PDB file of C-alpha atoms in Angstrom:
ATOM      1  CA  UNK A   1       1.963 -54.202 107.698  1.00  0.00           C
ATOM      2  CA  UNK A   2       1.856 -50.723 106.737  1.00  0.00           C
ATOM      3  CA  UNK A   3      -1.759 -50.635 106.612  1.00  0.00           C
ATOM      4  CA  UNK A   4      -2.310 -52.480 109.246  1.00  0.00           C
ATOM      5  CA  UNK A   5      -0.688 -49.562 111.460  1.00  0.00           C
ATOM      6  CA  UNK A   6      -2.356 -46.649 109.993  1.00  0.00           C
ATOM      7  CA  UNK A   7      -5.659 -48.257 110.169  1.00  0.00           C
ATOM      8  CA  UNK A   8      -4.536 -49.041 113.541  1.00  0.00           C
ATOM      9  CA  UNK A   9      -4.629 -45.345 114.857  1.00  0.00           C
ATOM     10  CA  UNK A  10      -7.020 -43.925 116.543  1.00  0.00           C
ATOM     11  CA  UNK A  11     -10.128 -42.464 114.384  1.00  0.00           C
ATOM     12  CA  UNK A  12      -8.511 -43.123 111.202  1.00  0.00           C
ATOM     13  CA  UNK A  13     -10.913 -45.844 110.474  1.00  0.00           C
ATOM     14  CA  UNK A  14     -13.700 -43.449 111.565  1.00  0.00           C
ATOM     15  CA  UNK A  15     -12.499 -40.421 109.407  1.00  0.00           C
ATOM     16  CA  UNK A  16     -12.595 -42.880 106.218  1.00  0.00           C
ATOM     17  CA  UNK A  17     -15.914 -44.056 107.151  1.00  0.00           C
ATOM     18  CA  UNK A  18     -17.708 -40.573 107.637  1.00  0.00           C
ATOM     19  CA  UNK A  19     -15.813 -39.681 104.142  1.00  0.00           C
ATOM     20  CA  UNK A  20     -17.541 -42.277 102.087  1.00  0.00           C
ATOM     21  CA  UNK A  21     -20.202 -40.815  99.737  1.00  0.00           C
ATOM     22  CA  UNK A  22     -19.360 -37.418 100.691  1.00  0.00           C
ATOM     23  CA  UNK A  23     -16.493 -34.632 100.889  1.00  0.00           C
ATOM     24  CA  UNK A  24     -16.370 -32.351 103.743  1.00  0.00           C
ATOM     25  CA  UNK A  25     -14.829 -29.641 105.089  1.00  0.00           C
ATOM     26  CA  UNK A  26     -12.877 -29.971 108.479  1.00  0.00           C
ATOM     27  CA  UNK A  27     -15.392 -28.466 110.923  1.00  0.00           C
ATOM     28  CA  UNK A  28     -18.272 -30.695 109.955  1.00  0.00           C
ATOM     29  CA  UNK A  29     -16.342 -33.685 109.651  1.00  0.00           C
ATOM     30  CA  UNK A  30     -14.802 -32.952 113.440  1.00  0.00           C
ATOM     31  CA  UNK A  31     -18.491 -32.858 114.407  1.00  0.00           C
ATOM     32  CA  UNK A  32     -19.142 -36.388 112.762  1.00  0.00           C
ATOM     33  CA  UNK A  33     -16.250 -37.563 114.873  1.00  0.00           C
ATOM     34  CA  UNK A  34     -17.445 -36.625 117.932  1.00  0.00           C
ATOM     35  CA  UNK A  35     -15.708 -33.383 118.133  1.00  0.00           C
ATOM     36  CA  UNK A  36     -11.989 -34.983 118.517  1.00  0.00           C
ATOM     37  CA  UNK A  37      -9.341 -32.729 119.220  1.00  0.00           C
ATOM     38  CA  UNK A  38      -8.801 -30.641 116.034  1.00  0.00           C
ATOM     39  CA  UNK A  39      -5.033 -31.246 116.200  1.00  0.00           C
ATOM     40  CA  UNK A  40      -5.508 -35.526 116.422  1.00  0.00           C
ATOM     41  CA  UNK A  41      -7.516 -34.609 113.179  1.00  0.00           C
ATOM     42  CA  UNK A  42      -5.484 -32.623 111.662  1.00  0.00           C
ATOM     43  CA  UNK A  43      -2.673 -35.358 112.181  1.00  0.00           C
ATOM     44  CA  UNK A  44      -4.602 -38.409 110.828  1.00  0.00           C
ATOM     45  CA  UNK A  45      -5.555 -35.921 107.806  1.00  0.00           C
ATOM     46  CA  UNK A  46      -2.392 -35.087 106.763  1.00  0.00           C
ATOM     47  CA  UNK A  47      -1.300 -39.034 107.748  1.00  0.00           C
ATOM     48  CA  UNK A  48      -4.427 -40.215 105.540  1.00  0.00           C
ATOM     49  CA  UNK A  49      -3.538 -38.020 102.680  1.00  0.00           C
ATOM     50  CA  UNK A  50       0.566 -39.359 102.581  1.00  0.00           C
ATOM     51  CA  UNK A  51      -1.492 -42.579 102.267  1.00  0.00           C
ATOM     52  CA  UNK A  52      -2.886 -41.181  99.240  1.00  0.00           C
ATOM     53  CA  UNK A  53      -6.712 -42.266 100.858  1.00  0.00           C
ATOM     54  CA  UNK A  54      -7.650 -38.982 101.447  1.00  0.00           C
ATOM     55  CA  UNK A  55      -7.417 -35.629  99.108  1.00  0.00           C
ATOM     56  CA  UNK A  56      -8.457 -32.007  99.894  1.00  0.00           C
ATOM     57  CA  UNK A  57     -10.725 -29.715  97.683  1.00  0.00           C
ATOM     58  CA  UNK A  58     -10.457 -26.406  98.873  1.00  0.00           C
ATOM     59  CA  UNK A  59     -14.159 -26.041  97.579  1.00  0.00           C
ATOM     60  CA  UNK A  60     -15.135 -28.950  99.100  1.00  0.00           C
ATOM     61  CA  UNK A  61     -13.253 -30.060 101.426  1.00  0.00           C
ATOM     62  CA  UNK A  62     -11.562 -33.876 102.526  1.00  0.00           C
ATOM     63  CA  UNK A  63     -13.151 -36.554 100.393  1.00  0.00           C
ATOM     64  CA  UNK A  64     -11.601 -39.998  99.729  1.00  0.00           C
ATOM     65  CA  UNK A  65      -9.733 -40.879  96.565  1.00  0.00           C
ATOM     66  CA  UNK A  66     -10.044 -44.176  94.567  1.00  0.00           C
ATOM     67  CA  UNK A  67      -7.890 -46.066  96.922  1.00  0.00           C
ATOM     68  CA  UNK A  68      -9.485 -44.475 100.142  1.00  0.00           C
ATOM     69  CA  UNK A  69     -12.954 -45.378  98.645  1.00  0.00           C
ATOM     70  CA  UNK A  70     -11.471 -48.773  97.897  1.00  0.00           C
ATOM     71  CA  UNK A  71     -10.757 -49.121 101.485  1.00  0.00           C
ATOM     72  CA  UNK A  72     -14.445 -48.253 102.893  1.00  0.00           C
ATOM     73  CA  UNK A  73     -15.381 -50.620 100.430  1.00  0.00           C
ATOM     74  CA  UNK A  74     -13.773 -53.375 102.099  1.00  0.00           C
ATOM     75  CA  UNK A  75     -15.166 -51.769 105.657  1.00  0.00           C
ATOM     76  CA  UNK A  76     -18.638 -52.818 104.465  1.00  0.00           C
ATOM     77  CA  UNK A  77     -18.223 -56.603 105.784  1.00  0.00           C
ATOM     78  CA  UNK A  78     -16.458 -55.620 109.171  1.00  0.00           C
ATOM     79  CA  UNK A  79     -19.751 -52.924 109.515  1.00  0.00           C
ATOM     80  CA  UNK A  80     -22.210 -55.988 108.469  1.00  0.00           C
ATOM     81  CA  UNK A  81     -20.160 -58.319 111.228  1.00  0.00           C
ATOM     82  CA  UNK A  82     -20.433 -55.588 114.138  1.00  0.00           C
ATOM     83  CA  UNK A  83     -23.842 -55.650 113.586  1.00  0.00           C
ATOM     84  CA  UNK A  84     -24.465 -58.991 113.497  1.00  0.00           C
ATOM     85  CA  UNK A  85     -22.082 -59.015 116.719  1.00  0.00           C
ATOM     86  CA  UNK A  86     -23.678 -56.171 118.820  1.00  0.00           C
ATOM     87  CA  UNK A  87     -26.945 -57.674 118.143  1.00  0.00           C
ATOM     88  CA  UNK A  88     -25.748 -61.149 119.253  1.00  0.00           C
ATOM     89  CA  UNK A  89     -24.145 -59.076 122.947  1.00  0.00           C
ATOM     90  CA  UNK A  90     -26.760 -57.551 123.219  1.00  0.00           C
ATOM     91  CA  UNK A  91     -29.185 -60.752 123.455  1.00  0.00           C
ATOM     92  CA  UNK A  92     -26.958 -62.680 125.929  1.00  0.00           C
ATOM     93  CA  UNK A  93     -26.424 -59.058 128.083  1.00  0.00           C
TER      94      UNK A  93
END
């Protein structure tokens, strides 16, 4: 249940999915996320990190650990499904 309610927060889904493949430091990663408040991002950061999904690199920047990658790894069939879904709405609209 615990991960159910952090990945039910707002953008924390979205901040683990613009992390994959890539660290990044806080500006351009705010930018990704359509320029959200920087103190909501700065909250689901710090929230992401206590999860141990997210570490910081002061060279770098945020990039995901082993677990966080873990995670977008199982975000791969829910992105394949909204795709087959918004293609499906978007016939019948």
């Amino acid at each position: 249940m615990a991960a159910l309610d952090l990945f039910g927060r707002r953008w924390t889904l979205r901040i683990l999915w613009e992390l994959r493949g890539e660290a990044l430091g806080f500006r351009p990663l705010q930018h990704r996320c359509d320029a959200m408040s920087s103190s909501v991002l700065r909250r689901r950061l710090l929230e992401l990190q206590e999860a141990r999904l997210v570490e910081r690199d002061e060279a770098d920047g945020y990039r995901l650990t082993g677990l966080g990658e873990d995670a977008c790894a199982q975000l791969e069939g829910l992105n394949r499904w909204s795709e087959r879904w918004a293609a499906e709405v978007g016939r019948s609209a």
